[in-house]
């Protein structure tokens, strides 16, 4: 527990971890705690002041925790949207893994926009050599869940995964197959 007086000294990395641990410990009920509001205010402060230490990893950790922790409240949604917008402007600065995790978390939160997913696709397509098969499956899942089709990104994802299909984790492989099926269905509609 970080005292409210000390929260002003916590950097974005620390805030991301506090969000993650608050949800792991308290679950969705954390949104009823007034300290949750203070934590989200600090998150907004970091996003609005564009800290040089901001990394995709920090955004991915906070988004993963919020979107898998079922922390639903209007202020939590605003925080997710703020992180989405922040990430959208900086995907070129983030590594591929974190861009893909952010994509999936935003899709899971159902706050994705076409410009957001287009930015994810541009970032993914611009650096396919650094993408792992798991990254490719994650971005595909995000696209499939959000019903966003990007043929070039999907083609590159398939090429990234192809040499490693026999070594991929079952969960990643099934997510990629599900995403391809979903995206093919949306293309047909």
CSV table of C-alpha atoms in Angstrom, one decimal:
chain,number,residue,atom,x,y,z
A,1,UNK,CA,0.0,0.0,0.0
A,2,UNK,CA,1.4,3.4,-1.0
A,3,UNK,CA,0.2,6.3,1.1
A,4,UNK,CA,-1.7,9.0,-0.8
A,5,UNK,CA,1.0,11.5,0.0
A,6,UNK,CA,3.7,9.3,-1.6
A,7,UNK,CA,1.6,8.6,-4.7
A,8,UNK,CA,2.8,11.9,-6.2
A,9,UNK,CA,6.3,10.6,-6.3
A,10,UNK,CA,5.5,7.3,-8.1
A,11,UNK,CA,6.6,7.2,-11.7
A,12,UNK,CA,4.5,5.6,-14.5
A,13,UNK,CA,6.3,2.3,-14.1
A,14,UNK,CA,5.3,2.2,-10.4
A,15,UNK,CA,1.7,3.3,-11.1
A,16,UNK,CA,1.4,0.5,-13.7
A,17,UNK,CA,2.5,-2.0,-11.1
A,18,UNK,CA,0.2,-0.6,-8.4
A,19,UNK,CA,-2.7,-0.9,-10.9
A,20,UNK,CA,-1.7,-4.5,-11.6
A,21,UNK,CA,-1.3,-5.5,-8.0
A,22,UNK,CA,-4.4,-3.7,-6.8
A,23,UNK,CA,-6.5,-5.7,-9.2
A,24,UNK,CA,-4.7,-8.9,-8.4
A,25,UNK,CA,-5.3,-8.5,-4.7
A,26,UNK,CA,-8.7,-6.7,-4.5
A,27,UNK,CA,-10.2,-7.8,-7.8
A,28,UNK,CA,-12.9,-5.8,-9.5
A,29,UNK,CA,-14.1,-4.4,-6.1
A,30,UNK,CA,-11.1,-2.1,-6.2
A,31,UNK,CA,-13.1,0.4,-8.2
A,32,UNK,CA,-15.1,1.1,-5.1
A,33,UNK,CA,-12.0,2.2,-3.2
A,34,UNK,CA,-11.2,5.9,-3.2
A,35,UNK,CA,-7.5,5.1,-3.6
A,36,UNK,CA,-8.4,3.6,-7.0
A,37,UNK,CA,-9.5,7.1,-8.2
A,38,UNK,CA,-6.2,8.6,-6.9
A,39,UNK,CA,-4.2,5.9,-8.7
A,40,UNK,CA,-6.0,6.6,-12.0
A,41,UNK,CA,-5.5,10.3,-11.5
A,42,UNK,CA,-1.8,9.7,-11.2
A,43,UNK,CA,-1.9,7.6,-14.3
A,44,UNK,CA,-3.6,10.4,-16.2
A,45,UNK,CA,-1.0,12.8,-14.9
A,46,UNK,CA,1.8,10.7,-16.3
A,47,UNK,CA,0.1,10.3,-19.7
A,48,UNK,CA,-0.7,14.0,-20.0
A,49,UNK,CA,2.8,15.1,-19.0
A,50,UNK,CA,4.5,12.7,-21.4
A,51,UNK,CA,7.2,11.4,-19.1
A,52,UNK,CA,10.4,10.5,-21.0
A,53,UNK,CA,10.6,7.2,-19.1
A,54,UNK,CA,7.2,6.0,-20.5
A,55,UNK,CA,7.6,2.6,-22.1
A,56,UNK,CA,5.2,0.4,-23.9
A,57,UNK,CA,5.7,-2.2,-21.2
A,58,UNK,CA,4.2,0.1,-18.5
A,59,UNK,CA,1.1,0.8,-20.6
A,60,UNK,CA,0.8,-2.9,-21.5
A,61,UNK,CA,1.0,-4.0,-17.8
A,62,UNK,CA,-1.6,-1.5,-16.7
A,63,UNK,CA,-4.0,-2.3,-19.6
A,64,UNK,CA,-3.6,-6.0,-19.2
A,65,UNK,CA,-4.5,-5.7,-15.5
A,66,UNK,CA,-7.5,-3.5,-16.0
A,67,UNK,CA,-8.9,-5.4,-19.0
A,68,UNK,CA,-8.5,-8.8,-17.5
A,69,UNK,CA,-9.4,-7.7,-14.0
A,70,UNK,CA,-12.9,-6.7,-14.9
A,71,UNK,CA,-12.5,-3.3,-13.2
A,72,UNK,CA,-15.5,-1.5,-14.8
A,73,UNK,CA,-16.3,2.0,-13.9
A,74,UNK,CA,-16.6,5.2,-15.9
A,75,UNK,CA,-13.2,6.5,-14.6
A,76,UNK,CA,-11.5,3.2,-15.4
A,77,UNK,CA,-12.9,3.3,-18.9
A,78,UNK,CA,-11.5,6.9,-19.3
A,79,UNK,CA,-8.1,5.6,-18.1
A,80,UNK,CA,-8.1,2.8,-20.7
A,81,UNK,CA,-9.1,5.3,-23.4
A,82,UNK,CA,-6.3,7.7,-22.3
A,83,UNK,CA,-3.8,4.8,-22.4
A,84,UNK,CA,-5.1,3.8,-25.9
A,85,UNK,CA,-4.7,7.4,-27.2
A,86,UNK,CA,-1.3,7.7,-25.6
A,87,UNK,CA,-0.1,4.4,-27.1
A,88,UNK,CA,-1.6,5.2,-30.5
A,89,UNK,CA,0.7,8.2,-30.8
A,90,UNK,CA,3.8,6.3,-29.7
A,91,UNK,CA,3.6,2.8,-31.3
A,92,UNK,CA,6.8,3.6,-33.2
A,93,UNK,CA,8.7,4.0,-29.9
A,94,UNK,CA,7.4,0.8,-28.4
A,95,UNK,CA,8.7,-2.7,-29.1
A,96,UNK,CA,6.5,-5.1,-31.0
A,97,UNK,CA,5.7,-7.3,-28.1
A,98,UNK,CA,4.2,-4.5,-26.1
A,99,UNK,CA,2.4,-3.0,-29.0
A,100,UNK,CA,0.7,-6.3,-29.6
A,101,UNK,CA,-0.2,-6.7,-25.9
A,102,UNK,CA,-1.7,-3.2,-25.9
A,103,UNK,CA,-3.6,-4.0,-29.1
A,104,UNK,CA,-5.2,-7.1,-27.4
A,105,UNK,CA,-6.0,-5.3,-24.2
A,106,UNK,CA,-7.7,-2.4,-26.0
A,107,UNK,CA,-9.7,-4.9,-28.1
A,108,UNK,CA,-10.7,-6.8,-24.9
A,109,UNK,CA,-11.8,-3.5,-23.3
A,110,UNK,CA,-13.9,-2.7,-26.5
A,111,UNK,CA,-12.5,0.8,-26.7
A,112,UNK,CA,-10.5,0.4,-29.9
A,113,UNK,CA,-10.9,2.7,-32.8
A,114,UNK,CA,-10.1,2.3,-36.5
A,115,UNK,CA,-7.1,4.8,-36.2
A,116,UNK,CA,-5.8,2.9,-33.2
A,117,UNK,CA,-5.8,-0.5,-35.0
A,118,UNK,CA,-4.4,1.1,-38.1
A,119,UNK,CA,-1.5,2.5,-36.0
A,120,UNK,CA,-1.0,-1.0,-34.5
A,121,UNK,CA,-0.9,-2.5,-38.0
A,122,UNK,CA,1.6,0.1,-39.2
A,123,UNK,CA,3.9,-0.6,-36.2
A,124,UNK,CA,3.6,-4.3,-36.7
A,125,UNK,CA,4.2,-4.2,-40.4
A,126,UNK,CA,7.2,-1.8,-40.1
A,127,UNK,CA,9.2,-4.2,-37.9
A,128,UNK,CA,8.2,-7.8,-38.6
A,129,UNK,CA,11.7,-9.1,-38.0
A,130,UNK,CA,11.4,-8.3,-34.3
A,131,UNK,CA,8.0,-10.0,-33.9
A,132,UNK,CA,7.8,-13.4,-32.4
A,133,UNK,CA,5.1,-16.0,-33.3
A,134,UNK,CA,3.4,-15.2,-30.0
A,135,UNK,CA,3.4,-11.5,-30.8
A,136,UNK,CA,1.8,-12.3,-34.2
A,137,UNK,CA,-0.9,-14.4,-32.5
A,138,UNK,CA,-1.6,-11.7,-30.0
A,139,UNK,CA,-2.0,-8.9,-32.6
A,140,UNK,CA,-4.2,-11.2,-34.7
A,141,UNK,CA,-6.4,-12.0,-31.6
A,142,UNK,CA,-6.8,-8.3,-31.0
A,143,UNK,CA,-7.7,-7.6,-34.6
A,144,UNK,CA,-10.1,-10.6,-34.6
A,145,UNK,CA,-11.8,-9.5,-31.3
A,146,UNK,CA,-12.1,-6.0,-32.6
A,147,UNK,CA,-13.2,-7.0,-36.1
A,148,UNK,CA,-10.5,-5.0,-37.6
A,149,UNK,CA,-9.1,-6.4,-40.8
A,150,UNK,CA,-5.7,-5.5,-42.1
A,151,UNK,CA,-4.6,-7.8,-44.9
A,152,UNK,CA,-0.9,-6.8,-44.9
A,153,UNK,CA,-0.6,-7.2,-41.1
A,154,UNK,CA,-2.4,-10.5,-41.2
A,155,UNK,CA,-0.1,-11.7,-44.0
A,156,UNK,CA,3.0,-10.7,-42.1
A,157,UNK,CA,1.7,-12.4,-39.0
A,158,UNK,CA,1.1,-15.6,-40.9
A,159,UNK,CA,4.7,-15.5,-42.2
A,160,UNK,CA,6.1,-14.8,-38.8
A,161,UNK,CA,4.2,-17.8,-37.3
A,162,UNK,CA,4.7,-20.3,-40.2
A,163,UNK,CA,8.2,-21.5,-39.4
A,164,UNK,CA,7.3,-22.0,-35.7
A,165,UNK,CA,3.8,-23.6,-35.8
A,166,UNK,CA,5.0,-26.9,-34.3
A,167,UNK,CA,6.7,-25.0,-31.4
A,168,UNK,CA,4.0,-22.5,-30.6
A,169,UNK,CA,2.0,-22.8,-27.3
A,170,UNK,CA,-1.4,-24.2,-27.9
A,171,UNK,CA,-3.1,-21.1,-26.5
A,172,UNK,CA,-1.2,-18.8,-29.0
A,173,UNK,CA,-1.9,-21.1,-31.9
A,174,UNK,CA,-5.6,-21.5,-31.1
A,175,UNK,CA,-5.9,-17.7,-30.7
A,176,UNK,CA,-4.3,-17.1,-34.1
A,177,UNK,CA,-6.5,-19.7,-35.8
A,178,UNK,CA,-9.6,-18.2,-34.1
A,179,UNK,CA,-8.6,-14.8,-35.2
A,180,UNK,CA,-8.0,-15.9,-38.8
A,181,UNK,CA,-11.5,-17.5,-38.8
A,182,UNK,CA,-13.1,-14.4,-37.4
A,183,UNK,CA,-11.3,-12.1,-39.8
A,184,UNK,CA,-12.3,-14.2,-42.8
A,185,UNK,CA,-15.9,-14.1,-41.6
A,186,UNK,CA,-15.8,-10.3,-41.3
A,187,UNK,CA,-14.3,-10.0,-44.8
A,188,UNK,CA,-17.2,-12.1,-46.2
A,189,UNK,CA,-19.9,-10.0,-44.5
